[in-house]
Amino acid sequence: MSFSILNNKETILYPNSQFERRVILQYYLDNDIQIDEEERKILLECIAVEPESIGIIGCLLNDKTHLNTLRLAIGFMNKSNIKLANLATKYLEELSIEEADNYYYVEKGFDEFTDVEKDVESVYNIVYFPY
């Protein structure tokens, strides 16, 4: 099995490939691999419902969008993947979870969310507000 995002585009984008997707993403995280522009495009389209994968995607993208801030916040809360939690914490230092949260709860209507935003926001809610 190749651990390339580009060579496994279908696996990364297929909703039910959670395990295979996470193995590929974890390989990138563990080996400090920087994504290229084509891999970035694939990850921006990725609909993942698994908190760990969402957090890793946030770290690999490492951008300052509100959506990615929520991804990093999810990664920050991970208790079993120390590298993910530490990297997400580092990237969050310059960002505001509160601003991202307000953007999705106040400024942008749910009917305007993309499918990716719906899933990230849903997992964010589960991780931060479990009850």
Coordinates of N, CA and C in Angstrom, one line a residue:
M1 N 0.8 -1.2 0.0 CA 0.0 0.0 0.0 C 0.9 1.2 0.0
S2 N 0.6 2.1 -0.9 CA 1.3 3.4 -0.9 C 0.7 4.4 0.1
F3 N 1.5 5.2 0.7 CA 1.0 6.1 1.7 C 0.8 7.5 1.2
S4 N 0.7 7.6 -0.1 CA 0.6 8.9 -0.8 C -0.9 9.3 -0.8
I5 N -1.2 10.6 -0.4 CA -2.5 11.1 -0.5 C -2.9 11.2 -2.0
L6 N -2.0 11.6 -2.8 CA -2.3 11.8 -4.2 C -2.6 10.4 -4.9
N7 N -1.9 9.4 -4.5 CA -2.1 8.1 -5.1 C -3.3 7.4 -4.5
N8 N -3.8 7.9 -3.4 CA -5.0 7.3 -2.7 C -6.1 8.3 -2.6
K9 N -6.3 9.1 -3.6 CA -7.3 10.1 -3.6 C -8.7 9.5 -3.3
E10 N -9.1 8.4 -3.9 CA -10.4 7.8 -3.7 C -10.5 7.4 -2.3
T11 N -9.5 6.8 -1.7 CA -9.5 6.4 -0.3 C -9.7 7.5 0.6
I12 N -9.0 8.6 0.4 CA -9.1 9.8 1.2 C -10.5 10.4 1.1
L13 N -11.1 10.4 0.0 CA -12.3 11.1 -0.2 C -13.5 10.2 0.0
Y14 N -13.4 8.8 0.0 CA -14.5 7.9 0.2 C -14.9 7.9 1.7
P15 N -16.2 8.2 1.9 CA -16.6 8.4 3.3 C -16.4 7.2 4.2
N16 N -16.5 6.0 3.7 CA -16.4 4.8 4.5 C -15.0 4.2 4.6
S17 N -14.0 5.0 4.3 CA -12.6 4.5 4.3 C -11.9 5.0 5.5
Q18 N -12.5 5.1 6.7 CA -12.0 5.7 7.8 C -10.6 5.2 8.3
F19 N -10.5 3.8 8.4 CA -9.3 3.3 8.8 C -8.1 3.5 7.8
E20 N -8.4 3.2 6.6 CA -7.3 3.4 5.5 C -6.9 4.9 5.5
R21 N -7.9 5.8 5.5 CA -7.6 7.2 5.5 C -6.7 7.6 6.6
R22 N -7.1 7.2 7.8 CA -6.3 7.5 9.0 C -4.9 7.0 9.0
V23 N -4.7 5.8 8.4 CA -3.3 5.2 8.3 C -2.5 6.1 7.4
I24 N -3.0 6.6 6.3 CA -2.3 7.4 5.4 C -2.0 8.8 6.0
L25 N -3.0 9.4 6.6 CA -2.8 10.7 7.3 C -1.8 10.6 8.4
Q26 N -1.9 9.5 9.2 CA -1.0 9.3 10.3 C 0.5 9.2 9.8
Y27 N 0.6 8.5 8.6 CA 2.0 8.4 8.0 C 2.5 9.8 7.7
Y28 N 1.7 10.7 7.2 CA 2.2 12.0 6.9 C 2.5 12.8 8.2
L29 N 1.7 12.6 9.2 CA 2.0 13.3 10.5 C 3.2 12.8 11.2
D30 N 3.3 11.4 11.2 CA 4.5 10.8 11.9 C 5.8 11.2 11.2
N31 N 5.8 11.3 9.9 CA 7.0 11.6 9.1 C 7.2 13.0 8.8
D32 N 6.4 13.9 9.4 CA 6.5 15.4 9.1 C 6.6 15.7 7.7
I33 N 5.7 15.1 6.9 CA 5.6 15.3 5.5 C 4.7 16.5 5.2
Q34 N 5.3 17.5 4.4 CA 4.5 18.6 4.0 C 3.7 18.3 2.8
I35 N 2.5 18.7 2.8 CA 1.6 18.4 1.6 C 1.9 19.4 0.5
D36 N 1.7 18.9 -0.7 CA 1.8 19.8 -1.9 C 0.4 20.4 -2.2
E37 N 0.3 21.2 -3.2 CA -0.9 21.9 -3.6 C -2.0 20.9 -4.0
E38 N -1.7 19.8 -4.7 CA -2.7 18.8 -5.2 C -3.2 18.1 -3.9
E39 N -2.3 17.7 -3.0 CA -2.8 17.0 -1.8 C -3.6 17.9 -1.0
R40 N -3.3 19.2 -0.9 CA -4.1 20.2 -0.2 C -5.5 20.2 -0.7
K41 N -5.7 20.3 -2.1 CA -7.0 20.3 -2.7 C -7.8 19.0 -2.3
I42 N -7.1 17.9 -2.3 CA -7.8 16.7 -1.9 C -8.3 16.7 -0.4
L43 N -7.4 17.2 0.5 CA -7.8 17.3 1.9 C -8.9 18.3 2.1
L44 N -8.9 19.4 1.4 CA -10.0 20.4 1.5 C -11.3 19.8 1.1
E45 N -11.4 18.8 0.3 CA -12.6 18.1 -0.1 C -13.0 17.0 0.8
C46 N -12.1 16.6 1.7 CA -12.3 15.3 2.5 C -13.4 15.5 3.5
I47 N -14.4 14.6 3.5 CA -15.4 14.6 4.5 C -15.0 13.4 5.5
A48 N -14.6 13.8 6.6 CA -14.2 12.8 7.6 C -15.1 13.0 8.9
V49 N -15.5 11.9 9.5 CA -16.3 12.1 10.7 C -15.5 11.5 11.9
E50 N -14.3 11.1 11.7 CA -13.5 10.6 12.8 C -12.6 11.7 13.4
P51 N -12.7 12.0 14.7 CA -12.0 13.2 15.2 C -10.5 13.2 15.0
E52 N -9.9 12.0 15.1 CA -8.4 12.0 14.8 C -8.1 12.4 13.4
S53 N -8.8 11.8 12.4 CA -8.5 12.2 11.0 C -8.8 13.7 10.8
I54 N -9.8 14.2 11.4 CA -10.1 15.6 11.2 C -9.0 16.5 11.8
G55 N -8.5 16.1 13.0 CA -7.4 16.8 13.6 C -6.1 16.8 12.8
I56 N -5.8 15.6 12.2 CA -4.6 15.4 11.4 C -4.7 16.3 10.1
I57 N -5.9 16.3 9.5 CA -6.1 17.1 8.3 C -5.9 18.6 8.7
G58 N -6.3 19.0 9.8 CA -6.1 20.4 10.3 C -4.6 20.7 10.4
C59 N -3.9 19.7 10.9 CA -2.4 20.0 11.1 C -1.7 20.0 9.7
L60 N -2.1 19.1 8.8 CA -1.5 19.0 7.5 C -1.8 20.3 6.7
L61 N -3.0 20.7 6.8 CA -3.4 22.0 6.0 C -2.7 23.2 6.7
N62 N -2.7 23.2 8.0 CA -2.1 24.3 8.7 C -2.4 25.7 8.1
D63 N -3.7 26.0 7.9 CA -4.1 27.3 7.5 C -4.9 28.0 8.6
K64 N -5.2 29.3 8.4 CA -5.8 30.1 9.4 C -7.3 30.3 9.2
T65 N -8.0 29.4 8.4 CA -9.4 29.6 8.2 C -10.1 29.2 9.5
H66 N -11.4 29.6 9.6 CA -12.2 29.3 10.7 C -12.4 27.7 10.8
L67 N -12.7 27.2 9.6 CA -12.9 25.7 9.5 C -11.7 25.0 10.0
N68 N -10.5 25.4 9.6 CA -9.3 24.7 10.0 C -9.0 24.9 11.5
T69 N -9.4 26.0 12.0 CA -9.3 26.3 13.5 C -10.1 25.2 14.2
L70 N -11.3 25.0 13.7 CA -12.1 23.9 14.4 C -11.5 22.6 14.3
R71 N -10.9 22.3 13.1 CA -10.2 21.0 12.9 C -9.1 20.9 14.0
L72 N -8.3 21.9 14.1 CA -7.2 21.9 15.1 C -7.7 21.8 16.5
A73 N -8.8 22.4 16.8 CA -9.4 22.3 18.1 C -9.8 20.9 18.4
I74 N -10.3 20.2 17.4 CA -10.6 18.8 17.6 C -9.3 18.0 17.8
G75 N -8.3 18.3 17.1 CA -7.0 17.6 17.2 C -6.4 17.8 18.6
F76 N -6.5 19.1 19.1 CA -6.0 19.5 20.4 C -6.6 18.6 21.5
M77 N -7.9 18.2 21.4 CA -8.6 17.4 22.4 C -8.2 15.9 22.3
N78 N -7.5 15.5 21.4 CA -7.1 14.1 21.2 C -6.2 13.6 22.4
K79 N -6.6 12.6 23.1 CA -5.8 12.1 24.2 C -4.9 11.0 23.9
S80 N -5.1 10.3 22.8 CA -4.3 9.1 22.4 C -3.2 9.3 21.4
N81 N -3.3 10.4 20.7 CA -2.3 10.7 19.7 C -1.6 12.0 20.1
I82 N -0.5 11.8 20.9 CA 0.2 12.9 21.5 C 0.8 13.8 20.5
K83 N 1.4 13.3 19.4 CA 1.9 14.2 18.4 C 0.9 15.1 17.8
L84 N -0.3 14.5 17.5 CA -1.4 15.3 17.0 C -1.8 16.4 17.9
A85 N -2.0 16.0 19.2 CA -2.4 17.0 20.2 C -1.4 18.1 20.4
N86 N -0.1 17.8 20.4 CA 0.9 18.8 20.6 C 1.0 19.7 19.4
L87 N 1.0 19.1 18.2 CA 1.1 20.0 16.9 C -0.2 20.9 16.8
A88 N -1.3 20.3 17.1 CA -2.6 21.1 17.0 C -2.5 22.3 18.1
T89 N -2.0 22.0 19.2 CA -1.8 23.0 20.3 C -0.9 24.1 19.8
K90 N 0.2 23.7 19.1 CA 1.2 24.7 18.6 C 0.5 25.6 17.5
Y91 N -0.2 25.0 16.6 CA -0.8 25.7 15.5 C -2.0 26.6 16.0
L92 N -2.6 26.2 17.1 CA -3.7 27.0 17.7 C -3.2 28.3 18.4
E93 N -1.9 28.4 18.7 CA -1.4 29.5 19.5 C -1.8 30.8 18.8
E94 N -1.8 30.9 17.5 CA -2.0 32.2 16.8 C -3.5 32.3 16.4
L95 N -4.3 31.4 16.7 CA -5.7 31.4 16.3 C -6.7 31.5 17.4
S96 N -7.9 31.8 17.1 CA -8.9 32.0 18.1 C -10.1 31.0 17.9
I97 N -10.1 30.0 18.8 CA -11.2 29.0 18.7 C -12.6 29.7 18.9
E98 N -12.6 30.7 19.7 CA -13.8 31.5 20.0 C -14.3 32.2 18.7
E99 N -13.4 32.8 18.0 CA -13.8 33.4 16.7 C -14.4 32.4 15.7
A100 N -13.7 31.3 15.6 CA -14.1 30.3 14.7 C -15.5 29.7 15.1
D101 N -15.6 29.5 16.4 CA -16.9 29.0 16.9 C -18.0 30.0 16.7
N102 N -17.8 31.3 16.9 CA -18.8 32.3 16.7 C -19.1 32.4 15.2
Y103 N -18.2 32.3 14.4 CA -18.4 32.3 12.9 C -19.4 31.3 12.5
Y104 N -19.3 30.1 13.0 CA -20.2 29.0 12.6 C -21.5 29.0 13.4
Y105 N -21.5 29.6 14.6 CA -22.8 29.6 15.4 C -23.6 30.9 15.2
V106 N -22.9 32.0 14.8 CA -23.6 33.3 14.8 C -23.7 33.8 13.3
E107 N -22.5 33.9 12.7 CA -22.4 34.6 11.4 C -22.9 33.8 10.2
K108 N -22.6 32.5 10.2 CA -22.9 31.7 9.0 C -24.1 30.8 9.3
G109 N -25.1 30.9 8.5 CA -26.2 30.0 8.7 C -26.0 28.6 8.3
F110 N -26.6 27.6 9.1 CA -26.3 26.2 8.9 C -26.7 25.8 7.4
D111 N -27.7 26.4 6.8 CA -28.0 26.1 5.5 C -27.0 26.5 4.5
E112 N -26.0 27.3 4.9 CA -24.9 27.8 4.0 C -23.7 26.9 4.2
F113 N -23.7 26.0 5.1 CA -22.5 25.1 5.3 C -22.3 24.2 4.2
T114 N -21.0 23.9 3.8 CA -20.7 22.9 2.9 C -20.8 21.5 3.6
D115 N -20.7 20.4 2.9 CA -20.7 19.1 3.5 C -19.5 19.0 4.5
V116 N -18.4 19.5 4.0 CA -17.2 19.4 4.9 C -17.4 20.2 6.2
E117 N -17.9 21.4 6.1 CA -18.2 22.2 7.2 C -19.2 21.5 8.2
K118 N -20.2 20.9 7.6 CA -21.2 20.2 8.5 C -20.6 19.1 9.3
D119 N -19.7 18.4 8.7 CA -19.1 17.3 9.4 C -18.1 17.7 10.4
V120 N -17.3 18.7 10.1 CA -16.3 19.2 11.0 C -17.0 19.9 12.2
E121 N -18.0 20.7 11.9 CA -18.8 21.4 13.0 C -19.5 20.4 13.9
S122 N -20.0 19.3 13.3 CA -20.7 18.3 14.1 C -19.8 17.6 15.0
V123 N -18.6 17.2 14.5 CA -17.6 16.5 15.4 C -17.1 17.5 16.4
Y124 N -16.9 18.7 16.1 CA -16.4 19.7 17.0 C -17.4 19.8 18.2
N125 N -18.7 19.8 17.8 CA -19.7 19.9 18.9 C -19.7 18.7 19.8
I126 N -19.5 17.5 19.2 CA -19.5 16.3 20.0 C -18.2 16.3 20.9
V127 N -17.1 16.7 20.4 CA -15.9 16.8 21.2 C -15.9 17.8 22.3
Y128 N -16.4 19.0 22.0 CA -16.4 20.1 23.0 C -17.7 20.1 23.9
F129 N -18.8 19.6 23.4 CA -20.0 19.7 24.2 C -20.7 18.3 24.2
P130 N -20.1 17.4 24.8 CA -20.6 16.0 24.8 C -21.9 15.7 25.4
Y131 N -22.4 16.6 26.2 CA -23.7 16.3 26.9 C -24.7 17.3 26.5

